[in-house]
CSV table of C-alpha atoms in Angstrom, one decimal:
chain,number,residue,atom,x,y,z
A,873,UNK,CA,128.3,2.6,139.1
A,874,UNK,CA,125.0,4.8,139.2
A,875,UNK,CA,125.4,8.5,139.0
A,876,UNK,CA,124.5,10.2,142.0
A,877,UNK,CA,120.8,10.4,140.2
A,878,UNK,CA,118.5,12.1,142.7
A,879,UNK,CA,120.9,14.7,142.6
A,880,UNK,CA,122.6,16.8,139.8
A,881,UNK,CA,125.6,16.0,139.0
A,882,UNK,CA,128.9,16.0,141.6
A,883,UNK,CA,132.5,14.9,140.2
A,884,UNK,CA,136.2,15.2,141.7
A,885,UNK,CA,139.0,17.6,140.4
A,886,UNK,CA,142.6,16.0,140.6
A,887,UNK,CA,144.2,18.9,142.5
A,888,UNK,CA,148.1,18.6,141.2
A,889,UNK,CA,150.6,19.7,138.8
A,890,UNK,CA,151.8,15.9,137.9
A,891,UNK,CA,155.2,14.4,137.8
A,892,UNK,CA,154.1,10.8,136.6
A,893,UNK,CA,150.7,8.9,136.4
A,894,UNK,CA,150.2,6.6,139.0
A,895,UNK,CA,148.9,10.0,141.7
A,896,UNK,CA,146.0,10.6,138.7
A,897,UNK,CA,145.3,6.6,138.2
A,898,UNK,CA,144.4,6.7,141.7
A,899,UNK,CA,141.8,9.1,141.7
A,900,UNK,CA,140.3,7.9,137.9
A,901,UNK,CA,140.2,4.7,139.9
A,902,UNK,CA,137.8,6.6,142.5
A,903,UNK,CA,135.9,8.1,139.9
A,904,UNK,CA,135.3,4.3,138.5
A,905,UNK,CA,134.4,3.5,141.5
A,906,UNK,CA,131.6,5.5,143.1
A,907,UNK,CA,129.1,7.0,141.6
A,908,UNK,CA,130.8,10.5,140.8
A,909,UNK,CA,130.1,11.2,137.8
A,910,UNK,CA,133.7,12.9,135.9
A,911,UNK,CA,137.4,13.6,137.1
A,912,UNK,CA,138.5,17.0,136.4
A,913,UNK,CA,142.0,18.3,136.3
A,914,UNK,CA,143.7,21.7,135.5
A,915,UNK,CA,146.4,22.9,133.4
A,916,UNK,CA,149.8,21.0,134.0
A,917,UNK,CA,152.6,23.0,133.2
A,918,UNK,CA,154.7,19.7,134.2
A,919,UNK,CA,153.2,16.5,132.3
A,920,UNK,CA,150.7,17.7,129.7
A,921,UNK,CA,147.1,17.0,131.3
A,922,UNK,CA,146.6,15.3,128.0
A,923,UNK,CA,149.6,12.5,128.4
A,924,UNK,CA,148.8,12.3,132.0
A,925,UNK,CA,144.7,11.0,131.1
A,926,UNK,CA,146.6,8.5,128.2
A,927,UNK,CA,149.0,7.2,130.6
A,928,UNK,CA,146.2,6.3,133.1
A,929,UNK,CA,144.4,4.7,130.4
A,930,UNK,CA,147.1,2.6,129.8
A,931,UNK,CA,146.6,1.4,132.8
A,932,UNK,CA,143.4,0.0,132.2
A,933,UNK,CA,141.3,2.9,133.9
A,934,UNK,CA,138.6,5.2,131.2
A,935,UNK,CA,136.7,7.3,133.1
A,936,UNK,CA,135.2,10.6,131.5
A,937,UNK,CA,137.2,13.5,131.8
A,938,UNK,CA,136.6,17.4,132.0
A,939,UNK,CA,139.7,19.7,131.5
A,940,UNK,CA,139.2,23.2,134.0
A,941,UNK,CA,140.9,24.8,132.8
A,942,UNK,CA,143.2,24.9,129.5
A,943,UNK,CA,145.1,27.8,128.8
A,944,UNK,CA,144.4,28.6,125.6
A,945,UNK,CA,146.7,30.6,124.5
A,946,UNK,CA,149.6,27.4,124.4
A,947,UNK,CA,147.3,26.4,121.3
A,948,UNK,CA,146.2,27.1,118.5
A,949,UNK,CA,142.0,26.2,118.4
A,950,UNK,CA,142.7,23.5,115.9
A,951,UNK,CA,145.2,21.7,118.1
A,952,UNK,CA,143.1,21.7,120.2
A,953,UNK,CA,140.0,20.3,118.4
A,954,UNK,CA,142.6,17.6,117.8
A,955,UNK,CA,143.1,17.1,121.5
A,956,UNK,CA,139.8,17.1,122.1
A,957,UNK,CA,138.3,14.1,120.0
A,958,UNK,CA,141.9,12.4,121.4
A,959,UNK,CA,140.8,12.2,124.2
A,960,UNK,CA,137.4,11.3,123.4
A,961,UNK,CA,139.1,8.6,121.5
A,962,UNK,CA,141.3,7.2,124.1
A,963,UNK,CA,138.7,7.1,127.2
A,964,UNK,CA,135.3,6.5,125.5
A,965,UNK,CA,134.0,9.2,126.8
A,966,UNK,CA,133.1,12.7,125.8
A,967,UNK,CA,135.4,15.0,127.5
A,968,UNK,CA,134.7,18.4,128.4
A,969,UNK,CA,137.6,20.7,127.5
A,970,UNK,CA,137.5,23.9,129.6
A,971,UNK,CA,139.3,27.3,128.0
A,972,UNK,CA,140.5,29.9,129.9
A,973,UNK,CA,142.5,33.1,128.6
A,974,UNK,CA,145.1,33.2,131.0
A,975,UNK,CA,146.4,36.1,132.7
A,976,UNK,CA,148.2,39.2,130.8
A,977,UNK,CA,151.5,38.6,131.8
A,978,UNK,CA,151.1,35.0,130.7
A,979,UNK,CA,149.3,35.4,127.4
A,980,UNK,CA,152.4,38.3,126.9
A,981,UNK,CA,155.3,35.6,127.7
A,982,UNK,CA,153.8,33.5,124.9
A,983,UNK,CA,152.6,35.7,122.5
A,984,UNK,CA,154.8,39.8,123.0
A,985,UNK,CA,151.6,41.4,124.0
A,986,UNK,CA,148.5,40.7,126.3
A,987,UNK,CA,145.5,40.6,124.3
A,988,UNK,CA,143.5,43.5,123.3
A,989,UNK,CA,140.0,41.7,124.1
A,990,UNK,CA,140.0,38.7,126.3
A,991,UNK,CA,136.1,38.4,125.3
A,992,UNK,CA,136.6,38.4,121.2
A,993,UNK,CA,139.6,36.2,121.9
A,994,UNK,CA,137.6,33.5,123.4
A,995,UNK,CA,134.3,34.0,121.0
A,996,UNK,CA,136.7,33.0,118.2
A,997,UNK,CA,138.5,30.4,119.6
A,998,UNK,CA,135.4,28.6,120.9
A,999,UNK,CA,133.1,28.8,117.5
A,1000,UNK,CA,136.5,27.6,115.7
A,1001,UNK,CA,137.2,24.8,118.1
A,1002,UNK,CA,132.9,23.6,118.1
A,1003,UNK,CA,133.4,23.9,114.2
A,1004,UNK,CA,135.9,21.9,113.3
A,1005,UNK,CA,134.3,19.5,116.2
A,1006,UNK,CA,130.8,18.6,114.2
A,1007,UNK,CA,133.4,18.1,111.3
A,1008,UNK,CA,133.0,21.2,109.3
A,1009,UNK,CA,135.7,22.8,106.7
A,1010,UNK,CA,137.0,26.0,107.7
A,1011,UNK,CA,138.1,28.8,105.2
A,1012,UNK,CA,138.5,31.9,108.2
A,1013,UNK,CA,140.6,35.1,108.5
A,1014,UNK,CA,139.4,35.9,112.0
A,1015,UNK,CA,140.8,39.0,114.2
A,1016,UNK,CA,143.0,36.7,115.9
A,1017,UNK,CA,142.8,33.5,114.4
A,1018,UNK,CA,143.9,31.7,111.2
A,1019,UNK,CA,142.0,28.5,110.2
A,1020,UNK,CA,141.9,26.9,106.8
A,1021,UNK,CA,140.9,23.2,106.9
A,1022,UNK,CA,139.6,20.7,108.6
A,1023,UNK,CA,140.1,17.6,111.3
A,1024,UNK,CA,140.5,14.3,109.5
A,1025,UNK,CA,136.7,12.3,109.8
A,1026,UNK,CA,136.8,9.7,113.0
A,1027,UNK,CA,134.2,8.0,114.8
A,1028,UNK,CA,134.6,9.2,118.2
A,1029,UNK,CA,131.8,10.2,121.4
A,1030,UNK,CA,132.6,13.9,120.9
A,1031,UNK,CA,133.7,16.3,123.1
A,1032,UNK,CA,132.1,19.5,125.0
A,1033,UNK,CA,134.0,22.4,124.8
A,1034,UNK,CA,133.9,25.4,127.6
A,1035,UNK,CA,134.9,28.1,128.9
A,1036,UNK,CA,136.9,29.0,132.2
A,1037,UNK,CA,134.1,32.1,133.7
A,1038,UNK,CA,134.9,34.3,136.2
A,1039,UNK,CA,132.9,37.6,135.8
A,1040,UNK,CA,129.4,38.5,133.7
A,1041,UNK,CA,131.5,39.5,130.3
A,1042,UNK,CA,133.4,35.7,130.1
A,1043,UNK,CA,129.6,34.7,131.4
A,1044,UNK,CA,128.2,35.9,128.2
A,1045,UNK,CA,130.4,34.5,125.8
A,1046,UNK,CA,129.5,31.2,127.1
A,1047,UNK,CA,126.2,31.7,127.0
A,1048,UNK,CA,126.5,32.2,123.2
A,1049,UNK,CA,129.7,29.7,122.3
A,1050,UNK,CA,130.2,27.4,124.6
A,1051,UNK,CA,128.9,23.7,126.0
A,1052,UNK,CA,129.9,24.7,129.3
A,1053,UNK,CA,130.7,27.2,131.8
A,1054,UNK,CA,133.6,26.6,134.7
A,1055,UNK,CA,134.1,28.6,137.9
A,1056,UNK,CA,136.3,28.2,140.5
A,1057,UNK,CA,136.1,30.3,143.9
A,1058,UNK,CA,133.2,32.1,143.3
A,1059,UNK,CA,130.2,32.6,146.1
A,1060,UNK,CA,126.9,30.4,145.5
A,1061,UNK,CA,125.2,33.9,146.2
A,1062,UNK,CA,127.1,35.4,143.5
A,1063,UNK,CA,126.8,32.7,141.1
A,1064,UNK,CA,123.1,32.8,141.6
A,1065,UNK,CA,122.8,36.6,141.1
A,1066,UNK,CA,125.4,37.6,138.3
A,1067,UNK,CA,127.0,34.7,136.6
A,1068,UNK,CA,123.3,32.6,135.9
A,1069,UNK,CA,121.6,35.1,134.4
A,1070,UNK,CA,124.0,36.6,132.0
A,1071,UNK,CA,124.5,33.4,131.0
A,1072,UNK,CA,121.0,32.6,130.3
A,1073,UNK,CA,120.4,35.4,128.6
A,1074,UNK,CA,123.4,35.3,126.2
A,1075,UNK,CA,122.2,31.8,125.4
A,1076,UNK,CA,118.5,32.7,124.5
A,1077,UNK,CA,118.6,32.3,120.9
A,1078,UNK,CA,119.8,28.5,122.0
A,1079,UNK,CA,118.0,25.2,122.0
A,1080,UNK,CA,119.8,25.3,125.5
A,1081,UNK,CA,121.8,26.9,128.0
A,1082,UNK,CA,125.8,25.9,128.5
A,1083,UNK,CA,125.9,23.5,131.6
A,1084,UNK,CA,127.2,25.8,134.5
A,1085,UNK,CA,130.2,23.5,136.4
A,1086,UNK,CA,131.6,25.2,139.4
A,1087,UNK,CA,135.2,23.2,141.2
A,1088,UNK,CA,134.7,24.0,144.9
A,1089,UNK,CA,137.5,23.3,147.6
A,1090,UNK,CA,135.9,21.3,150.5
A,1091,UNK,CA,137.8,20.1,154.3
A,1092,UNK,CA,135.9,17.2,156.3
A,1093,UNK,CA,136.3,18.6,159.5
A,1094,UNK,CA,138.3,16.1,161.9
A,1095,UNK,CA,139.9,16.0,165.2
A,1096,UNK,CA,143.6,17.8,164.6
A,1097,UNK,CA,143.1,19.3,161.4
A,1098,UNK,CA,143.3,22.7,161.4
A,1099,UNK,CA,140.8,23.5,158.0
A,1100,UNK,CA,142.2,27.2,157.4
A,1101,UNK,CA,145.8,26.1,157.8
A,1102,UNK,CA,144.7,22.9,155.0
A,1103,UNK,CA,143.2,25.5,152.8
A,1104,UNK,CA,146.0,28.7,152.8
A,1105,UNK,CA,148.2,27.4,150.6
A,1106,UNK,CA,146.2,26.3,147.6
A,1107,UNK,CA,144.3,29.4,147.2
A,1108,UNK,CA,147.8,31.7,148.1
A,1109,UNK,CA,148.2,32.4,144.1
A,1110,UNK,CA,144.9,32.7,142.8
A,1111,UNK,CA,143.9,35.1,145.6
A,1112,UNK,CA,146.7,37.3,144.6
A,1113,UNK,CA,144.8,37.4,141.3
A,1114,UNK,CA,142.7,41.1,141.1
A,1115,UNK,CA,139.8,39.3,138.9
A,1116,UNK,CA,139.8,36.6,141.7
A,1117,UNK,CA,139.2,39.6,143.9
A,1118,UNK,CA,137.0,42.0,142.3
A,1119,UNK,CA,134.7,38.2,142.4
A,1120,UNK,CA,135.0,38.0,145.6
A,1121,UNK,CA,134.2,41.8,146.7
A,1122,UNK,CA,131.1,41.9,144.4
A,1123,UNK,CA,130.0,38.7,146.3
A,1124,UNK,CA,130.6,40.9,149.9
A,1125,UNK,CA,133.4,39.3,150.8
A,1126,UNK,CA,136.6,41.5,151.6
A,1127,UNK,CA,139.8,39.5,151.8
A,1128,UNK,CA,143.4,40.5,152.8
A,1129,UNK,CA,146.0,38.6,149.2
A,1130,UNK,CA,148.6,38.9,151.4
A,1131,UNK,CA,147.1,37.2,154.2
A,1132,UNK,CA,146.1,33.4,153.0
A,1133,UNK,CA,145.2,32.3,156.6
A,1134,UNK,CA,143.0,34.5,157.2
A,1135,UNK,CA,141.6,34.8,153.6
A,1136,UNK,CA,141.1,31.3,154.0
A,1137,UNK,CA,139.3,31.5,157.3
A,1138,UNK,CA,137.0,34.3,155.5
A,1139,UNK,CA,136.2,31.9,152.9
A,1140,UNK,CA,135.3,29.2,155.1
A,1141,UNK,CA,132.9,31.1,157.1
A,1142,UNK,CA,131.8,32.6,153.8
A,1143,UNK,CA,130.7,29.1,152.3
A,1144,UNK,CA,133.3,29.3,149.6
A,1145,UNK,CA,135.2,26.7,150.8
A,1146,UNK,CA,132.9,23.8,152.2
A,1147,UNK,CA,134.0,22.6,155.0
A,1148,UNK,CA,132.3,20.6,158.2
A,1149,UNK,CA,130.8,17.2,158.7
A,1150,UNK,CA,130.3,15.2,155.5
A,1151,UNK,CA,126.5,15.7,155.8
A,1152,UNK,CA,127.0,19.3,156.1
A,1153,UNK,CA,129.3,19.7,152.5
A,1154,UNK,CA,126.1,17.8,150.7
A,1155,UNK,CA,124.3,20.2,151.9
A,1156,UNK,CA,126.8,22.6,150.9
A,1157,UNK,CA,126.5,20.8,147.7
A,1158,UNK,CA,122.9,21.1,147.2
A,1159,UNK,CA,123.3,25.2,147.8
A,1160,UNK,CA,125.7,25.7,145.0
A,1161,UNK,CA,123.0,23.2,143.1
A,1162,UNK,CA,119.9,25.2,144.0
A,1163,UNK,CA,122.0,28.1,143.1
A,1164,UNK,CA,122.1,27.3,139.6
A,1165,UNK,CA,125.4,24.8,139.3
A,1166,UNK,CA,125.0,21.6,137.1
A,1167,UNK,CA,127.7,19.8,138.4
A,1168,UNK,CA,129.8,20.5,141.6
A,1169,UNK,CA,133.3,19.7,141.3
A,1170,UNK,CA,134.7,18.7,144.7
A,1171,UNK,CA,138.1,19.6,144.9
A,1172,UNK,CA,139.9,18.2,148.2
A,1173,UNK,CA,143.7,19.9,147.3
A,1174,UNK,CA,144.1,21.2,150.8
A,1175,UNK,CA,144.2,17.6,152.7
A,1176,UNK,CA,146.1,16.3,149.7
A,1177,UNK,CA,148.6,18.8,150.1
A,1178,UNK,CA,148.9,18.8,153.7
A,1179,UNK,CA,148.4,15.3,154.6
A,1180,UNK,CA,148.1,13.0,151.5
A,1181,UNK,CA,146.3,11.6,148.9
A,1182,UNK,CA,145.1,8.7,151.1
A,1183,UNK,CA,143.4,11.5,153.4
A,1184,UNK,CA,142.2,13.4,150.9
A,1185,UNK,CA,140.4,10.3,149.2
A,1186,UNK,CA,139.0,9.4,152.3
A,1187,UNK,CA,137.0,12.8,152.3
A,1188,UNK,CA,135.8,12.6,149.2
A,1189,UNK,CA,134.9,8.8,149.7
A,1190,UNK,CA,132.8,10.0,153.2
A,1191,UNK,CA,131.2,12.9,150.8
A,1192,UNK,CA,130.0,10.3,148.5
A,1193,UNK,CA,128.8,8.2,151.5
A,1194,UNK,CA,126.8,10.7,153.4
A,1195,UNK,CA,124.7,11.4,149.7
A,1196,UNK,CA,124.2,8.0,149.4
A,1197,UNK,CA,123.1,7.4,153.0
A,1198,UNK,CA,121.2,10.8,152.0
A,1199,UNK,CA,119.7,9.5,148.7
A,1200,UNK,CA,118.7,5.7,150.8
C-alpha cells in the first residue's frame, strides 16, 4: 500500500526475543498491509534476527526491514556486510542494519576487555561495513579491525547501514559514517536540542545528513488497562542502564532504576512513552517528526507483553487509522 505520504515516515518494531517465526510473520504481514512503511526488530539473542526475517520470507511475506539494534561486537564488519546484502537479497528490499556497541560488561564477555573507545570502534566498523557495501577491495590494518578482501559482486537493492545513538559523541560519528541514526527512549525535546545538531554538523562535509529513526513505545489508552503497569516491564533493564539515564537527566527528567512503575509513569507524563487516544499518539508522532525524526518507530511491546499480540496489533492498526482519517 501507499506510505503514510503527507507525513514522514512511521514504521512498527517487533518487540520480542523470538522462539520461532510465525509471532514475526504476523506483524511483516501488518507491515504489508497498511501503509507503514518498514518492520524493525532488535538483537535476538534466541533465533538470529537474521533467520527469523528468512523464515518469514519463506512464508511468502517481503517486507523491508531495519535492524535497531545489532550488537556489533558478535561480528566481525565483514560478516556483517554479508548479512546485510542477505538480507537485501532475500526480501527485495534495502534493509537498514542498525549498530550498536553494546555495553562493557557485554563487549568484555566476548572479547576479555571492554573497549578502550566506543566512538573509534564504531567509526571503523561503520566505514569498513559501507566499503565493502559499494563493492570496494579492502587492504586495512585498522586499531581494531582486520580487513583484507572483498564481498563476492551480486546484484542486490543494497542496504543502509546505522548506528544505534544515544548521546552527542555516538551522534557524531553518524553524522560522518553512517546512513542512519537510531534512538530509543530519548525525549523529543532532547532529540531536538542535542542529538540533531551534532549530527548535522558532523555530517556537513556530506551530500546529506544520516536519516534520524527514533523506536518510541506507545499504549492506546482503553478502559482497564492500566498504561504504566503495560509499560514497567519493558523498560525495567534498559532503565537500569547509567547512559539510558544520564539521557534522560539531560532531557530534565529524573527517574528512580529501581522503581519501573513509577519511572514509567514519569515517562508517560514526560511524552517519552506515547500514550492516549489514537489521535493524540499522531500527534505525539508529528512532535517527535517536527523535532527532527525521519521515521518514528512505533513500538507497542507493553500490550504485547501484557495482553497479546492480537491487542497490541490492534493499537498499532487504530494508530494507522486515526493518520489516515487525519491524512482524508
Amino acid at each position: 500500500m501507499e506510505s503514510l505520504s503527507n507525513y514522514r515516515r512511521v514504521s512498527l518494531f517487533y518487540p520480542y526475543m523470538a522462539e520461532e517465526p510465525t509471532t514475526f510473520h504476523r506483524f511483516a504481514e501488518t507491515v504489508r498491509d497498511t501503509p507503514l512503511h518498514r518492520l524493525w526488530t532488535g538483537q535476538s539473542l534466541k533465533v538470529d534476527s537474521g533467520h527469523l526475517i528468512a523464515a518469514s520470507v519463506g512464508m511468502g511475506t517481503k517486507v523491508p526491514i531495519g535492524l535497531g539494534v545489532s550488537l556489533l561486537p558478535l561480528r566481525h564488519p565483514y560478516e556483517t556486510a554479508l548479512h546485510a546484502r542477505s538480507l537485501a537479497l532475500l526480501t527485495g528490499h534495502a534493509p537498514v542494519i542498525g549498530l550498536g556497541t553494546a555495553t562493557p560488561e557485554f563487549v568484555a564477555g566476548l572479547h576479555g576487555a571492554p573497549y578502550s573507545s566506543p566512538l573509534a570502534v564504531a567509526s571503523e566498523y561503520v566505514r569498513i561495513v559501507r566499503a565493502l557495501l559499494r563493492g570496494e577491495a579492502l587492504a586495512e590494518e585498522g586499531t581494531h579491525f582486520h580487513m583484507h578482501g572483498r564481498l563476492l559482486p551480486a546484484e542486490s537493492p543494497g542496504a543502509e547501514i546505522g548506528l544505534g545513538v544515544l548521546r552527542p559523541g555516538m551522534a557524531g560519528v553518524a553524522g560522518r559514517w553512517a546512513d542512519a541514526a537510531v534512538t530509543f527512549l530519548s525525549p523529543p525535546r532532547y532529540l531536538r536540542e542535542a542529538i540533531v545538531p551534532r549530527i548535522r554538523e558532523a555530517s556537513r562535509e556530506r551530500d546529506r545528513p544520516p536519516r534520524l529513526v527514533t523506536i518510541a513505545h506507545f499504549v492506546v489508552e482503553r478502559a482497564g488497562r492500566d498504561c504504566p503497569r503495560a509499560i514497567a516491564p519493558t523498560i525495567t533493564t534498559h532503565i537500569k542502564q547509567a547512559h539510558y539515564g544520564h539521557v534522560l537527566e539531560k532531557a530534565g527528567i529524573s527517574i528512580d532504576p529501581h522503581d519501573p512503575l513509577a519511572a514509567a509513569e514519569r515517562l508517560i507524563g514526560s511524552g517519552v512513552v506515547m500514550s492516549g487516544t489514537p489521535e493524540r499518539i499522531v500527534s505525539a508522532i508529528r512532535r517527535l517528526h517536527a523535532s527532527g525524526v525521519d521515521e518514528v518507530v512505533l513500538n507497542p511491546a507493553g500490550v504485547v507483553h501484557t495482553e497479546g499480540i492480537v491487542a497490541g496489533l490492534a493499537d498499532v492498526n487504530e494508530v494507522v487509522r486515526a493518520f489516515e482519517g487525519a491524512e482524508g
